[in-house]
Short mmCIF file of C-alpha atoms in Angstrom, two decimals:
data_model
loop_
_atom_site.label_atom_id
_atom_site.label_comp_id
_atom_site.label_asym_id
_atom_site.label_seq_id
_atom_site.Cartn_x
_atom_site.Cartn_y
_atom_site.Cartn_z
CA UNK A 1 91.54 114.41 147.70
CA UNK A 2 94.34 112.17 148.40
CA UNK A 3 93.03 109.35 146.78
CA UNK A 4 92.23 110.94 143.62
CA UNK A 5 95.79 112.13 144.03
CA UNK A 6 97.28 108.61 143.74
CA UNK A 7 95.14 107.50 141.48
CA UNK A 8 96.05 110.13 139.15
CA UNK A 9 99.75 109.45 139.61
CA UNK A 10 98.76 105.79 139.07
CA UNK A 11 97.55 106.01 135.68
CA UNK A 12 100.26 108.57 134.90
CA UNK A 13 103.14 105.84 135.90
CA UNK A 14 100.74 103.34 134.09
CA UNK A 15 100.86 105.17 131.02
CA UNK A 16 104.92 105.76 130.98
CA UNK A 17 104.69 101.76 131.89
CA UNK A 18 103.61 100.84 129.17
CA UNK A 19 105.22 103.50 127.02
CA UNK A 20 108.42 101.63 127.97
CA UNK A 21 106.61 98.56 127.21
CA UNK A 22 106.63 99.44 123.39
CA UNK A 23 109.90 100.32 123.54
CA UNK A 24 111.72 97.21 124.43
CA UNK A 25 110.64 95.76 127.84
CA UNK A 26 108.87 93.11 125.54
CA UNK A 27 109.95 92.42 122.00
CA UNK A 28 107.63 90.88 119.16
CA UNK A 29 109.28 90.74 116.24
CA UNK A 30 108.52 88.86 112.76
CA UNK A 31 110.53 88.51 109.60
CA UNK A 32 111.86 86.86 106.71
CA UNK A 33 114.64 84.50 106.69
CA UNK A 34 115.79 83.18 102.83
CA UNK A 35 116.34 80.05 102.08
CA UNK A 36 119.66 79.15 102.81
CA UNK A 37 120.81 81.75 105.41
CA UNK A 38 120.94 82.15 108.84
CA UNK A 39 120.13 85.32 111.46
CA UNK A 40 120.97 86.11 114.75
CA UNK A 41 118.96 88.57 117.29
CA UNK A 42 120.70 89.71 121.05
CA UNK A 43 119.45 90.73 123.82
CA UNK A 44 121.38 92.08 126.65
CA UNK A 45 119.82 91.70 130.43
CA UNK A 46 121.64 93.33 133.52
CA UNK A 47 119.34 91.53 135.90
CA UNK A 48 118.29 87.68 136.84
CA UNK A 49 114.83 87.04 135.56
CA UNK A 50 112.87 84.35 133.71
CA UNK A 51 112.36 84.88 130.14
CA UNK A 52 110.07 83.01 127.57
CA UNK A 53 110.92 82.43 124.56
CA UNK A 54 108.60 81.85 122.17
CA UNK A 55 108.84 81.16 117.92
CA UNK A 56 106.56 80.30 115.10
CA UNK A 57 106.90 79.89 111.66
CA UNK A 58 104.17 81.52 110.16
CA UNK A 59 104.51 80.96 106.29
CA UNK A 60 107.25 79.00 103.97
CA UNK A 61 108.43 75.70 102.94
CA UNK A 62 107.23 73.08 105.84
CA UNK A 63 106.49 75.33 108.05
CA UNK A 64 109.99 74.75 110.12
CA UNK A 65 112.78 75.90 111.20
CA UNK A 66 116.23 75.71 113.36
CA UNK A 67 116.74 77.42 116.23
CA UNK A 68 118.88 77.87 119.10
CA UNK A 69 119.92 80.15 122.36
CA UNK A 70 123.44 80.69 123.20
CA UNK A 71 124.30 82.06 126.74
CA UNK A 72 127.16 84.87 126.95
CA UNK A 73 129.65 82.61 127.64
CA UNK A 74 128.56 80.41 124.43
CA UNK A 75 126.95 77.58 125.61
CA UNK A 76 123.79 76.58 123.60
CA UNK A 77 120.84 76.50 125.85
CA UNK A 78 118.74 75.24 123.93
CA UNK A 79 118.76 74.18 120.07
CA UNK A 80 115.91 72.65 117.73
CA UNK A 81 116.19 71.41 114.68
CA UNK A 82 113.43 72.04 111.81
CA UNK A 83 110.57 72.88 114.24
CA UNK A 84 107.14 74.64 113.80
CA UNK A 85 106.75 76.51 117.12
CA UNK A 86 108.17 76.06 119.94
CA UNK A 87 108.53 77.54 123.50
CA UNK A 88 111.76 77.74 125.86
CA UNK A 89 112.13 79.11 129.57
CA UNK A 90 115.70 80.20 130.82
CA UNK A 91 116.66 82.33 133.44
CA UNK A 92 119.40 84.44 132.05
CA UNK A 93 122.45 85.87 133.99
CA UNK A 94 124.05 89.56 133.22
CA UNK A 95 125.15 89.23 129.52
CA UNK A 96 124.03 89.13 126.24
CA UNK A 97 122.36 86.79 124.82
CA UNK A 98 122.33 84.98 121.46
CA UNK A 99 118.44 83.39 119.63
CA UNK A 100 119.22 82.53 116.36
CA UNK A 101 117.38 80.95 113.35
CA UNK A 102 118.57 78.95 110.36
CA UNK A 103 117.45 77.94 107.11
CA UNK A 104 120.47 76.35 105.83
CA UNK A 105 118.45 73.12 105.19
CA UNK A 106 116.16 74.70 102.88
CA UNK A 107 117.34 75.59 99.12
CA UNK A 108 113.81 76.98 97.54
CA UNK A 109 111.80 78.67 100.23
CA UNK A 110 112.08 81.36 102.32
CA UNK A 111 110.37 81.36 105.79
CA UNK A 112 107.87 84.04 107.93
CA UNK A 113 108.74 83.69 111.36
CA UNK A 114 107.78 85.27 114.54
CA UNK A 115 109.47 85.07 117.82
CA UNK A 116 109.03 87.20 120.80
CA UNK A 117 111.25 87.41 123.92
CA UNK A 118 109.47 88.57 127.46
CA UNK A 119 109.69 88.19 131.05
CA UNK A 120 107.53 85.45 132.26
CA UNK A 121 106.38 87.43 135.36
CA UNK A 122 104.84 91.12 135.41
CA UNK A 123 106.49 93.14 137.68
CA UNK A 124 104.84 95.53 140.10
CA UNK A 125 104.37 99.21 137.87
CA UNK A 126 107.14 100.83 140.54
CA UNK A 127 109.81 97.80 139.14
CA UNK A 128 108.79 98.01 136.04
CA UNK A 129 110.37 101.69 136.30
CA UNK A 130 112.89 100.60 138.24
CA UNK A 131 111.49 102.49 141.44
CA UNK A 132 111.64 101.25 145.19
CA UNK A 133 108.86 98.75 146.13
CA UNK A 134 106.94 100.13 148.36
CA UNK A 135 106.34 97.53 151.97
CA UNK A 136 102.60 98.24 152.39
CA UNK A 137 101.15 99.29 149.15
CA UNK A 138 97.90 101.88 148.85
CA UNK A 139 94.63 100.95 147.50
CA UNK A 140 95.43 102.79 144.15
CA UNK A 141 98.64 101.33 144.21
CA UNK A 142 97.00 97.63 144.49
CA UNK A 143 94.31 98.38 142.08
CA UNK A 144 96.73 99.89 139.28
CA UNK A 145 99.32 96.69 139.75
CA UNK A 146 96.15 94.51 139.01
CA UNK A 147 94.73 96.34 135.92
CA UNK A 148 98.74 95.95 134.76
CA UNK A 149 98.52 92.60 135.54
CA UNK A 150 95.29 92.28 133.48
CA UNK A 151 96.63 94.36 130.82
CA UNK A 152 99.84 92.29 130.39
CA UNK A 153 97.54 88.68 129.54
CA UNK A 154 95.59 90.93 127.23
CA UNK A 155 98.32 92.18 125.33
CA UNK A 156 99.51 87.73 125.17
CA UNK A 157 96.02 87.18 123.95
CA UNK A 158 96.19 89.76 121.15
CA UNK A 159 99.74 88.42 120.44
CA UNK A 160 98.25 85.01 119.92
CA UNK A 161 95.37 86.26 118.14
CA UNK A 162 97.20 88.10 115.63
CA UNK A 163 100.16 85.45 115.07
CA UNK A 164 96.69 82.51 114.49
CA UNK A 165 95.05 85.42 112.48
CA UNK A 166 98.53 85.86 109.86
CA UNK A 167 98.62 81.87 109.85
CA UNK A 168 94.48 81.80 108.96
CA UNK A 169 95.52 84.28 106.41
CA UNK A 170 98.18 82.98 104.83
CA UNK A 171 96.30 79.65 104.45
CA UNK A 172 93.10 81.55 103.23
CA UNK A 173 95.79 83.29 100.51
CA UNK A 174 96.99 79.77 99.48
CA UNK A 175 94.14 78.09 98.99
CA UNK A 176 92.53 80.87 96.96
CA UNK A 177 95.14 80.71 94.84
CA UNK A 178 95.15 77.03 94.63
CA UNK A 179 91.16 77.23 93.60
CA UNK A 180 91.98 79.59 90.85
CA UNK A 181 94.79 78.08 89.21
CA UNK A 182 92.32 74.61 89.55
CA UNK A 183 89.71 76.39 88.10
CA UNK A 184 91.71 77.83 85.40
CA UNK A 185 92.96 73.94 84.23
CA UNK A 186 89.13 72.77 84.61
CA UNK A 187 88.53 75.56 82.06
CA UNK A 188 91.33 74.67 79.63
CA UNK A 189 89.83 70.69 79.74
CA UNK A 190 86.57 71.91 79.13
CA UNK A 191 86.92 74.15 76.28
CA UNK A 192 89.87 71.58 75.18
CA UNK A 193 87.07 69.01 75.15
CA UNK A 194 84.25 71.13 73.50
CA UNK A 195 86.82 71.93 70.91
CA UNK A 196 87.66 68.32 70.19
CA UNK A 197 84.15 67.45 70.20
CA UNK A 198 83.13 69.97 67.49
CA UNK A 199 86.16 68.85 65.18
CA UNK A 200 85.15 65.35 65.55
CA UNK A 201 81.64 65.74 64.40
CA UNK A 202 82.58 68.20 61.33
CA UNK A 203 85.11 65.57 60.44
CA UNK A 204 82.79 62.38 60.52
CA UNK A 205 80.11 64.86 58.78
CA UNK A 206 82.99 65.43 55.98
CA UNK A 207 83.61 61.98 55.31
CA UNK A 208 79.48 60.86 55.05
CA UNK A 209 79.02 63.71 52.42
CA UNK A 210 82.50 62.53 50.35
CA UNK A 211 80.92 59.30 50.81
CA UNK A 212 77.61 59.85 49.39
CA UNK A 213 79.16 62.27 46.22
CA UNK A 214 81.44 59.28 45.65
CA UNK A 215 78.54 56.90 45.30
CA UNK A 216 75.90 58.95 43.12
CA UNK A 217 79.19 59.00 40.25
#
C-alpha cells in the first residue's frame, strides 16, 4: 500500500515536472531573422549550472549566420561569425544573459533559425521542483528519476528529429520548385522549337510553289 503510494506521488511530481518543463525549464525556439537586422534573446539564471547552447539555421541565404553570448557583465563568451550550426557549453553565474543573432551581412535573404538553450544535466524530479534531495532515495523514487532521465534524451531525439525533418523539408520544397520552373522552360523550348519547325517547312513549301507558278509563265 505504501508503495503504490509513492508511486502515485511519483508520477504526480513527474507530471508537474514536466509541466514546468514546457514552460521554460528548457527553451526551443525558432524564427525569422530579415536580412539585415539583428535580435537578441535573455535568459536570466539564479543558480550555477551548465547550459548548452545549441543553433541551426534551418532555411535562407547560405545557410549561416552570426552569433554570439554575452555574460551579465558584457563580456562575449563566445561569438561566430556566418556559421551553420553550432554548439557552445558555458556555465553561467547569477545574471542575465545575452544570445544574439545577426544578419547584418546579408542584404536579400532572410534566415530560419532555431536555437535552444537547456541544462546539460537532468536533475533529480525533487530539484527539478526545487524540493530537498532526499539522502537514501526509495525504489519509486529511483525508478521515476530514471524514466525522467529517459524521458529527457527522448525529448533531444525528437528535437533533432524535427529540426533534420524542417531542413529535409525545406530542401524537398526547393527542389520541387526548382523541377517545375525547369520543366516549365523545357516546355517553352519545346513548343518554341515545334513552332519554328512548322514555320520553316510552310515557308520553304511557299517558295517551291512560287517557284514552280513562276516557271509554267
Amino acid at each position: 500500500m505504501l508503495y503504490s503510494r509513492n508511486l502515485y506521488l511519483s508520477v504526480v511530481l513527474l507530471c508537474v515536472t514536466y509541466l514546468e518543463l514546457a514552460l521554460g525549464v528548457g527553451y526551443d525556439y525558432t524564427f525569422e531573422l530579415e536580412d539585415n537586422a539583428k535580435t537578441c534573446f535573455s535568459e536570466i539564471y539564479d543558480e550555477s549550472q551548465e547550459i548548452i547552447f545549441e543553433y541551426k539555421v534551418i532555411r535562407g541565404g547560405k545557410l549561416d549566420v552570426d552569433a554570439k553570448v554575452i555574460s551579465p557583465n558584457g563580456k562575449i563568451l563566445y561569438k561566430q561569425r556566418q556559421k551553420q550550426f553550432d554548439t557552445f557549453e558555458l556555465e553561467p553565474q547569477n545574471g542575465e544573459f545575452k544570445f544574439c543573432f545577426s544578419n547584418e551581412f546579408s542584404t536579400i535573404s532572410h534566415k530560419v533559425i532555431f536555437f535552444s538553450i537547456r541544462p546539460k544535466n537532468v536533475k533529480s524530479l525533487s530539484g527539478q521542483l526545487g524540493l530537498k534531495v532526499p539522502t537514501v532515495k526509495s525504489a519509486s523514487e529511483t525508478s521515476m528519476d530514471n524514466i525522467n532521465e529517459y524521458m529527457t534524451a527522448v525529448v533531444d531525439f525528437q528535437r533533432i528529429y524535427r529540426l533534420k525533418e524542417a531542413i529535409g523539408r525545406h530542401l524537398g520544397e526547393n527542389l520541387g520548385q526548382r523541377v517545375m520552373w525547369w520543366s516549365v522552360f523545357q516546355t517553352i523550348i519545346i513548343v518554341s522549337t515545334g513552332f519554328g519547325q512548322v514555320l520553316i517547312l510552310k515557308f520553304l513549301f511557299t517558295e517551291k510553289r512560287r517557284s514552280s507558278k513562276q516557271n509554267e509563265q
